[in-house]
Amino acid sequence: MKIAGLASNRGRNLRHIADVAPGGAELSVVLTNRDQAPVLEAATERRVPTEVVEREEGESRASHERRILDRLADYDFDLVCLDGYMRVLTDEFLGSAPTTLNVHPSLLPAFPGMDAHEQVLDAGVRTTGCTVHVVTEVVDDGPIVTQEPVPVYGDDDADSLKDRVLRDAEFTAYPRAVRWFAEGRVTVEREGSDPVDVTVGGDAGGDFPERRFVSEERTETLRYGENPHQDAALYADDGCEEASVVGADQLNPGAKGMGYNNYNDADAALNLVKEFDGPAAAVIKHTNPAGCATSDTLADAYDRALSTDAKSAFGGIVALNRECDADTATAVADSFKEVVVAPGYTDSALDVLREKGNLRVLDVGPLGEGDDRFAERFTEKPIVGGRLVQERDFQSPTAADLEVVTEREPTDEQLETMLFAWKTLKHVKSNGILFATGTETVGVGMGQVSRVDAVTLAAMKAEKDAEGKSAEGAVMASDAFFPFPDAIEEAAAAGIEAVIQPGGSVNDEDVIAAADEHDMAMAFTGSRCFRHD
């Protein structure tokens, strides 16, 4: 797609479109009605041809526009983009030229005219933005192609608002509109020569809509980010319907405020214990489980989780999926923890926990039942220049879903452990390996760049750091397939007797043969559970 750009001053949107070439669109010419317009130099730097057609004294608009059309006739273009072009175009021009777009610095139809930013501030609205529309002879009118919102802050003045609308809204919306035209997705409906409506093909909603608008409120300025030299803040989604640490009540008034890492780790811990129906406890360090267990009582579940790696649990985060009672609180308070998260606390539990002056005690409220525990369907990760959005990993296989691939069948107890281990492993950074017995962790190997190294780490942690536990006779879970039999050999040396893994490697037969050689039971899930963030 070729564009003819018209500007009277700097033409910053045209410069931006030239730089990003949305949908492959290119500026074939930039025309201005001012001989000294800065856009001329900017276009020349980008090797875009330029034309100057000034309006002569006493010249009519129609005459001036005919001369512009004559000058543009030497260029090939499919779309006209205005950018601060300080003239109202006539029907003669609009009827002769291809579709003409303009961007206005407000969310039309609100605040038309030259002083949109001043109008916004005078009105006291909290949101403004920009509008890309098809140009008609009526100023700031015409069918809307797209809009982009921008918040208005309490300390904004017209200059700060103008700059942010340009960079945060216009630099987003105008290239988007051009890209849609370049992709052939825009239909402009007309009555005669007058544009009356715009439809955009594929501009639909659904789980992953074409556009996303995120509105969140800053609820807290944090002491610092991941490290003391990094500033940080917490923003809240008021529409979240799931129990979360963002809106949790802090029940230990004397403790320090939550930090960036505290929130990140507490969120990871809470999401893990939500996986289980029975009483469950998890100890998290740097978003990885140091231990996790379920049991008949919450105190026993915590004891089993802690004993997986009590050394690493020092300064960690504890999450519980039941109301914290006095016995559990006493155990939690027995060693240094940063945060404890639970859906409620008994009075006697609070008495114990508050004796730890800097222990943050978070009450997230009821977790809900079944699928209600996971009301938020998606998870997000900001990256430079954008944001990754995906469905949360809700997979929860049953014994009937597993494919046993070895000569040896797993026992009922091993099947139960496989399913527990898989739910827990979903919350371990990849490459992830987890050893478990019953419904408690024995050793965790996380975040390794080699799967066999993750097995080695899990075996080492089970041997060195687990209290009263052993990898001997345990179940091993792997978050992705084994590319070679070496990990099975390593697991066998540690005493592993059963394995749950996705399967799907080109070397599956060799891996299964190694398991058979060591009289291991092995089951495939058919899906992996990578966790990379």
C-alpha positions as a printed NumPy array, in Angstrom:
array([[  0.   ,   0.   ,   0.   ],
       [  1.212,   3.474,  -0.922],
       [  0.356,   6.54 ,   1.156],
       [  0.216,  10.227,   0.354],
       [  0.826,  12.135,   3.578],
       [ -0.382,  15.685,   4.113],
       [  0.989,  17.765,   6.998],
       [  1.362,  21.432,   7.844],
       [  3.98 ,  21.198,  10.58 ],
       [  6.154,  18.395,  11.979],
       [  4.164,  15.421,  10.723],
       [  5.279,  13.224,  13.611],
       [  2.63 ,  10.59 ,  12.897],
       [  3.686,  10.425,   9.259],
       [  7.299,  10.042,  10.331],
       [  6.316,   7.237,  12.677],
       [  4.295,   5.472,   9.975],
       [  7.26 ,   5.748,   7.614],
       [  9.524,   4.218,  10.265],
       [  7.304,   1.273,  11.224],
       [  5.78 ,   0.576,   7.758],
       [  2.575,  -0.958,   9.168],
       [  1.437,  -3.868,   7.032],
       [  4.239,  -3.031,   4.612],
       [  2.69 ,   0.354,   3.782],
       [  5.052,   3.038,   2.486],
       [  4.874,   6.782,   2.085],
       [  5.147,   7.588,  -1.6  ],
       [  4.999,  11.355,  -1.049],
       [  4.663,  13.938,   1.704],
       [  2.929,  17.164,   0.741],
       [  2.695,  20.302,   2.831],
       [  1.058,  23.695,   2.434],
       [  3.874,  25.472,   4.317],
       [  7.233,  26.097,   2.693],
       [  9.122,  25.876,   6.014],
       [  7.262,  22.922,   7.528],
       [  9.687,  20.686,   9.52 ],
       [  8.07 ,  17.608,   7.961],
       [  9.959,  18.346,   4.741],
       [ 13.361,  17.722,   6.299],
       [ 12.073,  14.652,   8.136],
       [ 10.69 ,  13.175,   4.917],
       [ 13.894,  13.904,   3.008],
       [ 15.905,  12.101,   5.717],
       [ 13.685,   9.084,   5.087],
       [ 14.09 ,   9.422,   1.298],
       [ 10.406,  10.181,   0.832],
       [  9.642,  12.637,  -2.011],
       [  8.156,  15.944,  -0.92 ],
       [  5.918,  18.571,  -2.455],
       [  5.011,  22.081,  -1.304],
       [  1.763,  23.633,  -2.501],
       [  1.088,  26.851,  -0.612],
       [ -2.263,  28.558,  -0.835],
       [ -1.891,  31.856,  -2.621],
       [ -3.359,  35.028,  -1.217],
       [ -7.036,  35.208,  -2.123],
       [ -7.015,  31.708,  -3.628],
       [-10.121,  29.626,  -3.017],
       [ -9.972,  26.321,  -1.163],
       [-11.2  ,  24.514,  -4.266],
       [ -8.479,  26.024,  -6.46 ],
       [ -5.794,  25.232,  -3.924],
       [ -6.957,  21.637,  -3.653],
       [ -7.06 ,  21.198,  -7.432],
       [ -3.41 ,  22.209,  -7.547],
       [ -2.645,  19.721,  -4.762],
       [ -4.416,  16.945,  -6.659],
       [ -2.52 ,  17.9  ,  -9.812],
       [  0.79 ,  17.684,  -7.935],
       [ -0.158,  14.335,  -6.387],
       [ -1.157,  12.941,  -9.774],
       [  2.499,  12.137, -10.467],
       [  2.571,   9.702,  -7.526],
       [  1.086,   6.278,  -6.939],
       [ -0.92 ,   6.09 ,  -3.706],
       [ -3.894,   4.15 ,  -2.31 ],
       [ -4.567,   6.095,   0.881],
       [ -4.265,   9.685,   2.051],
       [ -3.157,  10.259,   5.65 ],
       [ -3.516,  13.686,   7.218],
       [ -1.318,  14.676,  10.148],
       [ -1.87 ,  18.139,  11.512],
       [ -2.919,  19.337,   8.073],
       [ -4.426,  22.672,   8.985],
       [ -7.026,  22.941,   6.257],
       [-10.585,  21.68 ,   5.945],
       [-10.82 ,  19.612,   2.788],
       [-13.661,  20.063,   0.33 ],
       [-15.897,  17.424,  -1.179],
       [-14.092,  17.949,  -4.488],
       [-10.788,  16.796,  -2.994],
       [-12.323,  13.956,  -0.971],
       [-14.266,  12.734,  -3.971],
       [-11.205,  12.731,  -6.217],
       [ -8.632,  11.282,  -3.81 ],
       [ -8.635,   7.766,  -2.341],
       [ -9.954,   7.268,   1.193],
       [ -8.531,   9.988,   3.418],
       [ -7.764,   9.4  ,   7.112],
       [ -7.086,  11.782,   9.953],
       [ -6.203,  11.318,  13.612],
       [ -7.818,  13.54 ,  16.24 ],
       [ -6.421,  13.823,  19.8  ],
       [ -9.584,  12.842,  21.689],
       [-12.139,  10.064,  21.749],
       [-14.612,  11.514,  19.269],
       [-17.343,  12.601,  19.29 ],
       [-16.206,  14.082,  22.616],
       [-13.938,  17.155,  22.506],
       [-13.658,  18.035,  18.812],
       [-11.765,  21.086,  17.657],
       [ -8.304,  22.598,  18.02 ],
       [ -8.189,  22.64 ,  21.851],
       [ -9.115,  19.027,  22.615],
       [ -6.599,  18.654,  25.451],
       [ -7.772,  21.81 ,  27.19 ],
       [-11.386,  20.629,  26.856],
       [-10.468,  17.277,  28.397],
       [ -8.794,  18.918,  31.386],
       [-11.635,  21.404,  31.89 ],
       [-14.186,  18.588,  31.828],
       [-12.277,  16.62 ,  34.486],
       [-12.643,  13.295,  32.674],
       [-10.294,  10.459,  33.642],
       [ -9.821,   9.006,  30.153],
       [ -9.011,  10.584,  26.808],
       [ -7.213,   9.206,  23.771],
       [ -7.305,   9.537,  20.018],
       [ -9.564,   8.695,  17.099],
       [ -8.589,   7.671,  13.566],
       [-11.495,   8.452,  11.253],
       [-12.356,   8.786,   7.594],
       [-12.307,  12.458,   6.653],
       [-15.448,  14.282,   5.531],
       [-16.018,  17.938,   4.833],
       [-17.334,  18.299,   8.376],
       [-14.481,  18.947,  10.83 ],
       [-13.639,  16.066,  13.201],
       [-16.441,  13.981,  11.791],
       [-16.645,  10.895,   9.638],
       [-16.806,   7.154,  10.3  ],
       [-14.436,   5.961,  13.021],
       [-11.826,   3.374,  12.059],
       [-10.217,   2.873,  15.478],
       [ -9.633,   4.572,  18.813],
       [ -7.042,   4.264,  21.583],
       [ -7.604,   5.321,  25.207],
       [ -5.14 ,   7.161,  27.456],
       [ -5.617,   7.887,  31.177],
       [ -5.723,  11.476,  32.404],
       [ -3.603,  12.017,  35.513],
       [ -4.208,  14.518,  38.278],
       [ -1.032,  16.474,  37.543],
       [ -1.543,  16.629,  33.775],
       [ -1.461,  19.901,  31.93 ],
       [ -2.186,  20.387,  28.238],
       [  1.444,  19.838,  27.217],
       [  1.958,  16.612,  29.156],
       [ -1.385,  15.276,  27.981],
       [ -0.632,  16.197,  24.376],
       [  2.7  ,  14.389,  24.479],
       [  1.239,  11.233,  26.024],
       [ -1.735,  11.11 ,  23.66 ],
       [  0.664,  11.377,  20.732],
       [  3.089,   8.692,  21.887],
       [  0.767,   6.296,  23.724],
       [ -2.333,   6.627,  21.552],
       [ -1.688,   8.141,  18.118],
       [  1.554,   6.193,  17.571],
       [ -0.476,   3.05 ,  18.27 ],
       [ -3.82 ,   3.747,  16.6  ],
       [ -2.72 ,   5.407,  13.346],
       [ -0.323,   2.615,  12.293],
       [ -2.979,   0.085,  13.281],
       [ -5.531,   1.726,  10.977],
       [ -3.011,   1.879,   8.122],
       [ -2.126,  -1.782,   8.655],
       [ -5.788,  -2.753,   8.466],
       [ -6.115,  -0.913,   5.155],
       [ -2.906,  -2.503,   3.866],
       [ -4.245,  -5.939,   4.786],
       [ -7.475,  -5.257,   2.903],
       [ -9.568,  -5.601,   6.025],
       [-11.35 ,  -2.229,   5.937],
       [-14.562,  -1.596,   4.057],
       [-15.741,   2.011,   3.782],
       [-19.453,   2.159,   3.04 ],
       [-20.595,   5.212,   1.12 ],
       [-23.78 ,   6.953,   0.128],
       [-22.785,   8.45 ,  -3.173],
       [-19.29 ,   9.772,  -2.483],
       [-19.88 ,  10.368,   1.244],
       [-18.368,   7.812,   3.674],
       [-21.027,   6.754,   6.215],
       [-19.664,   3.641,   7.915],
       [-16.52 ,   1.567,   8.38 ],
       [-16.272,  -2.157,   9.023],
       [-13.045,  -3.985,   9.856],
       [-12.831,  -7.653,   8.973],
       [-11.361,  -9.838,  11.708],
       [-11.69 ,  -7.097,  14.326],
       [-13.494,  -9.502,  16.624],
       [-13.547, -10.37 ,  20.302],
       [-13.272, -13.867,  21.695],
       [-10.558, -15.253,  23.92 ],
       [ -7.776, -13.424,  22.073],
       [ -9.319, -10.265,  20.597],
       [ -7.702,  -8.108,  17.951],
       [ -7.156,  -5.368,  20.529],
       [ -6.903,  -5.378,  24.304],
       [ -7.486,  -2.434,  26.598],
       [ -6.165,  -2.939,  30.123],
       [ -7.287,  -0.637,  32.905],
       [ -5.731,  -1.121,  36.31 ],
       [ -5.402,   1.089,  39.347],
       [ -2.153,   1.608,  41.202],
       [ -2.833,   0.427,  44.734],
       [  0.628,   0.625,  46.224],
       [  4.089,   2.005,  45.583],
       [  6.445,  -0.763,  46.626],
       [  9.651,  -0.304,  48.581],
       [ 11.598,  -1.508,  45.548],
       [ 11.456,  -4.047,  42.751],
       [ 13.324,  -7.319,  42.399],
       [ 16.421,  -5.453,  43.592],
       [ 16.796,  -2.309,  45.743],
       [ 17.914,  -0.153,  42.805],
       [ 14.659,  -0.86 ,  40.899],
       [ 11.476,   1.139,  41.534],
       [  8.197,  -0.791,  41.512],
       [  4.455,  -0.465,  42.058],
       [  1.439,  -2.738,  42.388],
       [ -1.565,  -2.346,  40.091],
       [ -4.905,  -4.   ,  40.769],
       [ -7.522,  -5.369,  38.413],
       [-10.774,  -4.497,  40.161],
       [-12.628,  -6.977,  37.949],
       [-10.701, -10.005,  39.213],
       [-13.093, -12.541,  40.739],
       [-10.477, -15.009,  41.97 ],
       [ -8.87 , -15.056,  45.414],
       [ -5.531, -13.298,  45.025],
       [ -2.718, -11.785,  47.02 ],
       [ -3.301,  -8.391,  45.365],
       [ -6.45 ,  -7.714,  47.343],
       [ -5.485,  -9.699,  50.44 ],
       [ -5.866,  -8.18 ,  53.901],
       [ -2.604,  -7.866,  55.837],
       [ -3.397,  -9.128,  59.354],
       [ -0.069,  -8.384,  61.039],
       [ -0.101,  -4.582,  61.351],
       [  3.469,  -4.294,  62.603],
       [  5.062,  -6.085,  59.658],
       [  6.826,  -4.365,  56.772],
       [  4.895,  -3.783,  53.601],
       [  4.868,  -6.393,  50.859],
       [  7.632,  -6.069,  48.283],
       [  7.762,  -6.966,  44.593],
       [  9.316, -10.373,  45.263],
       [  6.894, -11.014,  48.132],
       [  3.902, -10.5  ,  45.851],
       [  5.427, -12.566,  43.071],
       [  6.284, -15.488,  45.346],
       [  3.02 , -15.316,  47.293],
       [  1.052, -15.421,  44.049],
       [  2.984, -18.51 ,  42.932],
       [  2.419, -20.212,  46.276],
       [ -1.302, -19.494,  46.351],
       [ -1.8  , -20.745,  42.799],
       [ -0.126, -24.036,  43.74 ],
       [ -2.281, -24.855,  46.769],
       [ -5.43 , -24.004,  44.803],
       [ -4.746, -27.18 ,  42.798],
       [ -5.812, -29.468,  45.642],
       [ -9.164, -30.368,  47.152],
       [ -7.79 , -31.747,  50.432],
       [ -5.769, -29.806,  53.017],
       [ -2.601, -28.634,  51.251],
       [  0.476, -26.592,  52.074],
       [  3.307, -25.288,  49.936],
       [  6.579, -23.565,  50.707],
       [  7.824, -21.362,  47.86 ],
       [ 11.241, -19.825,  47.27 ],
       [ 11.815, -17.585,  44.252],
       [  8.459, -18.759,  42.774],
       [  9.572, -22.418,  42.843],
       [  8.157, -24.992,  45.275],
       [ 10.699, -25.958,  47.934],
       [  8.04 , -28.433,  49.058],
       [  4.355, -29.247,  48.744],
       [  2.073, -31.816,  50.345],
       [ -1.512, -32.735,  51.029],
       [ -2.677, -34.628,  54.106],
       [ -5.622, -35.199,  56.42 ],
       [ -4.749, -32.128,  58.461],
       [ -3.288, -28.782,  57.473],
       [ -0.541, -28.991,  60.103],
       [  0.607, -32.378,  58.806],
       [  0.522, -31.147,  55.209],
       [  2.729, -28.205,  56.178],
       [  5.137, -30.456,  58.084],
       [  5.507, -32.751,  55.061],
       [  5.962, -29.815,  52.675],
       [  8.576, -28.171,  54.911],
       [ 10.558, -31.354,  55.435],
       [ 11.182, -31.643,  51.687],
       [ 13.756, -28.855,  51.926],
       [ 13.647, -26.967,  55.212],
       [ 16.985, -25.332,  54.451],
       [ 15.688, -23.678,  51.273],
       [ 12.421, -22.776,  53.003],
       [ 14.299, -20.245,  55.165],
       [ 12.937, -16.822,  54.228],
       [ 10.339, -18.403,  51.968],
       [  6.599, -18.062,  51.42 ],
       [  3.99 , -20.408,  52.916],
       [  0.598, -20.946,  51.298],
       [ -2.298, -22.898,  52.773],
       [ -5.63 , -23.806,  51.195],
       [ -7.52 , -24.038,  54.486],
       [ -8.093, -21.681,  57.391],
       [ -4.853, -21.585,  59.342],
       [ -5.229, -23.105,  62.807],
       [ -3.016, -22.719,  65.878],
       [ -1.052, -25.942,  65.281],
       [ -0.164, -24.952,  61.744],
       [  0.636, -21.39 ,  62.785],
       [  2.999, -22.646,  65.488],
       [  4.847, -24.764,  62.948],
       [  5.051, -21.896,  60.451],
       [  6.377, -19.513,  63.095],
       [  9.049, -21.975,  64.191],
       [ 11.427, -20.772,  61.452],
       [ 11.913, -17.564,  59.502],
       [  9.33 , -16.965,  56.774],
       [  8.572, -13.799,  54.844],
       [  4.864, -14.314,  54.107],
       [  2.057, -16.723,  54.951],
       [ -1.027, -16.812,  52.72 ],
       [ -4.294, -18.498,  53.646],
       [ -8.074, -18.186,  53.171],
       [ -8.527, -17.178,  56.812],
       [ -7.01 , -17.616,  60.27 ],
       [ -8.351, -18.599,  63.664],
       [ -7.873, -16.08 ,  66.448],
       [ -5.397, -18.368,  68.186],
       [ -3.432, -18.751,  64.933],
       [ -3.197, -14.966,  64.588],
       [ -1.966, -14.669,  68.164],
       [  0.925, -16.982,  67.283],
       [  1.775, -15.446,  63.927],
       [  1.688, -11.859,  65.171],
       [  4.508, -12.661,  67.561],
       [  6.706, -12.668,  64.456],
       [  7.056,  -8.934,  63.955],
       [  7.889,  -8.896,  60.261],
       [  5.896, -11.906,  59.078],
       [  3.326, -10.686,  56.548],
       [  0.06 , -12.513,  57.216],
       [ -2.23 , -12.365,  54.172],
       [ -5.893, -13.338,  54.232],
       [ -7.085, -13.869,  50.659],
       [-10.646, -14.853,  51.624],
       [-12.494, -17.949,  50.417],
       [-10.799, -19.861,  47.597],
       [-14.059, -21.248,  46.236],
       [-14.862, -24.792,  45.185],
       [-13.782, -26.766,  42.121],
       [-13.312, -24.656,  39.008],
       [-14.393, -21.542,  40.928],
       [-10.902, -21.468,  42.406],
       [ -9.609, -20.474,  38.956],
       [-11.945, -17.728,  37.762],
       [ -9.188, -15.939,  35.844],
       [ -8.68 , -17.881,  32.596],
       [ -5.577, -16.156,  31.31 ],
       [ -2.102, -15.284,  32.449],
       [  0.082, -12.515,  31.085],
       [  3.744, -11.689,  30.815],
       [  4.913,  -8.246,  29.734],
       [  7.843,  -8.226,  27.339],
       [  9.622,  -5.244,  25.847],
       [  7.317,  -3.838,  23.2  ],
       [  4.295,  -5.972,  24.027],
       [  2.641,  -8.576,  26.187],
       [  2.247, -12.34 ,  25.965],
       [ -1.184, -13.688,  26.872],
       [ -2.071, -17.35 ,  27.251],
       [ -4.606, -19.62 ,  28.872],
       [ -3.61 , -20.83 ,  32.314],
       [ -2.544, -24.448,  32.556],
       [ -5.689, -26.039,  33.929],
       [ -4.816, -29.586,  32.915],
       [ -5.519, -32.06 ,  35.712],
       [ -5.268, -35.6  ,  34.337],
       [ -6.956, -38.535,  36.027],
       [ -5.663, -42.088,  36.223],
       [ -7.893, -42.973,  33.277],
       [ -6.143, -40.308,  31.171],
       [ -2.707, -41.874,  31.593],
       [ -1.186, -44.279,  29.066],
       [  0.94 , -46.942,  30.72 ],
       [  3.768, -47.747,  28.282],
       [  6.002, -50.126,  30.278],
       [  5.768, -53.815,  31.047],
       [  5.25 , -52.995,  34.698],
       [  1.921, -51.421,  35.676],
       [  1.962, -48.692,  38.337],
       [  0.252, -49.524,  41.63 ],
       [ -2.811, -47.564,  42.742],
       [ -0.619, -45.716,  45.225],
       [  1.876, -44.822,  42.492],
       [ -0.934, -43.58 ,  40.277],
       [ -2.136, -41.314,  43.082],
       [  1.391, -39.998,  43.522],
       [  1.788, -39.462,  39.779],
       [ -1.295, -37.234,  39.713],
       [ -0.188, -35.284,  42.794],
       [  3.296, -34.839,  41.339],
       [  1.916, -33.632,  38.007],
       [ -0.248, -30.95 ,  39.628],
       [  2.724, -29.734,  41.65 ],
       [  5.157, -29.919,  38.748],
       [  3.012, -27.461,  36.764],
       [  4.322, -24.826,  39.188],
       [  8.028, -25.724,  38.864],
       [ 10.213, -23.745,  36.461],
       [ 11.29 , -25.73 ,  33.411],
       [ 13.227, -27.834,  32.899],
       [ 11.455, -29.339,  35.878],
       [ 11.714, -32.728,  37.609],
       [  9.869, -33.668,  40.777],
       [ 10.244, -36.699,  43.066],
       [  7.278, -37.602,  45.279],
       [  5.924, -40.321,  47.531],
       [  2.299, -40.494,  48.587],
       [  1.087, -36.923,  48.252],
       [  4.221, -35.107,  49.298],
       [  7.321, -33.911,  47.516],
       [ 10.682, -35.566,  48.123],
       [ 13.01 , -33.606,  45.844],
       [ 12.64 , -30.872,  43.232],
       [ 14.962, -30.115,  40.333],
       [ 13.978, -26.832,  38.72 ],
       [ 15.126, -24.345,  36.129],
       [ 17.829, -26.472,  34.553],
       [ 18.884, -26.177,  30.912],
       [ 19.363, -29.951,  30.733],
       [ 16.647, -32.431,  31.718],
       [ 19.14 , -34.97 ,  33.005],
       [ 20.669, -32.231,  35.172],
       [ 17.202, -31.545,  36.599],
       [ 16.985, -35.252,  37.538],
       [ 20.417, -35.047,  39.138],
       [ 19.379, -31.974,  41.122],
       [ 16.136, -33.556,  42.335],
       [ 18.056, -36.656,  43.437],
       [ 20.665, -34.538,  45.216],
       [ 17.984, -32.494,  47.026],
       [ 16.179, -35.669,  48.093],
       [ 19.375, -37.206,  49.399],
       [ 20.898, -34.123,  50.978],
       [ 18.085, -31.846,  52.109],
       [ 14.904, -33.88 ,  52.626],
       [ 14.245, -34.801,  56.256],
       [ 12.957, -38.347,  56.824],
       [ 12.413, -38.856,  53.101],
       [ 14.177, -40.728,  50.343],
       [ 14.051, -41.066,  46.593],
       [ 14.132, -44.836,  47.111],
       [ 10.821, -46.148,  45.746],
       [  9.59 , -42.66 ,  44.798],
       [  7.746, -41.48 ,  41.683],
       [  9.425, -39.098,  39.251],
       [  7.484, -36.522,  37.216],
       [  8.968, -34.687,  34.221],
       [  7.388, -31.588,  32.669],
       [  8.424, -32.619,  29.14 ],
       [  9.557, -35.776,  27.376],
       [ 12.964, -37.349,  27.941],
       [ 15.056, -36.87 ,  24.796],
       [ 17.421, -39.692,  25.794],
       [ 17.444, -42.623,  28.235],
       [ 20.204, -41.016,  30.351],
       [ 17.675, -39.344,  32.674],
       [ 16.026, -42.713,  33.316],
       [ 19.416, -44.191,  34.178],
       [ 20.039, -41.316,  36.581],
       [ 16.611, -41.765,  38.167],
       [ 17.103, -45.502,  38.554],
       [ 20.375, -44.872,  40.371],
       [ 18.48 , -42.639,  42.803],
       [ 15.902, -45.378,  43.48 ],
       [ 12.946, -44.134,  41.413],
       [ 10.399, -46.888,  40.684],
       [  7.742, -45.087,  38.625],
       [  7.682, -42.2  ,  36.129],
       [  5.042, -39.863,  34.745],
       [  5.988, -37.83 ,  31.688],
       [  4.353, -36.427,  28.526],
       [  5.969, -38.756,  26.   ],
       [  6.37 , -37.754,  22.367],
       [ 10.127, -37.962,  21.91 ],
       [ 11.575, -39.591,  18.804],
       [ 13.487, -41.701,  21.311],
       [ 10.441, -42.811,  23.32 ],
       [ 11.142, -46.457,  22.525],
       [ 14.66 , -46.215,  23.931],
       [ 13.382, -44.41 ,  27.037],
       [ 10.676, -47.036,  27.605],
       [ 13.228, -49.815,  27.118],
       [ 15.452, -48.23 ,  29.773],
       [ 12.504, -48.081,  32.164],
       [ 11.71 , -51.748,  31.477],
       [ 15.338, -52.668,  32.066],
       [ 15.133, -51.121,  35.531],
       [ 11.666, -52.568,  36.235],
       [ 10.102, -49.09 ,  36.388],
       [  6.479, -48.28 ,  35.693],
       [  6.007, -45.417,  33.259],
       [  2.895, -43.517,  32.182],
       [  2.45 , -40.857,  29.495],
       [  0.172, -37.846,  29.953],
       [  0.232, -36.865,  26.277],
       [  0.805, -33.212,  27.153],
       [  3.654, -31.296,  28.73 ],
       [  3.534, -28.692,  31.509],
       [  6.373, -26.26 ,  30.808],
       [  6.57 , -23.209,  33.045],
       [  9.006, -20.598,  31.803],
       [  8.127, -17.492,  33.813]])
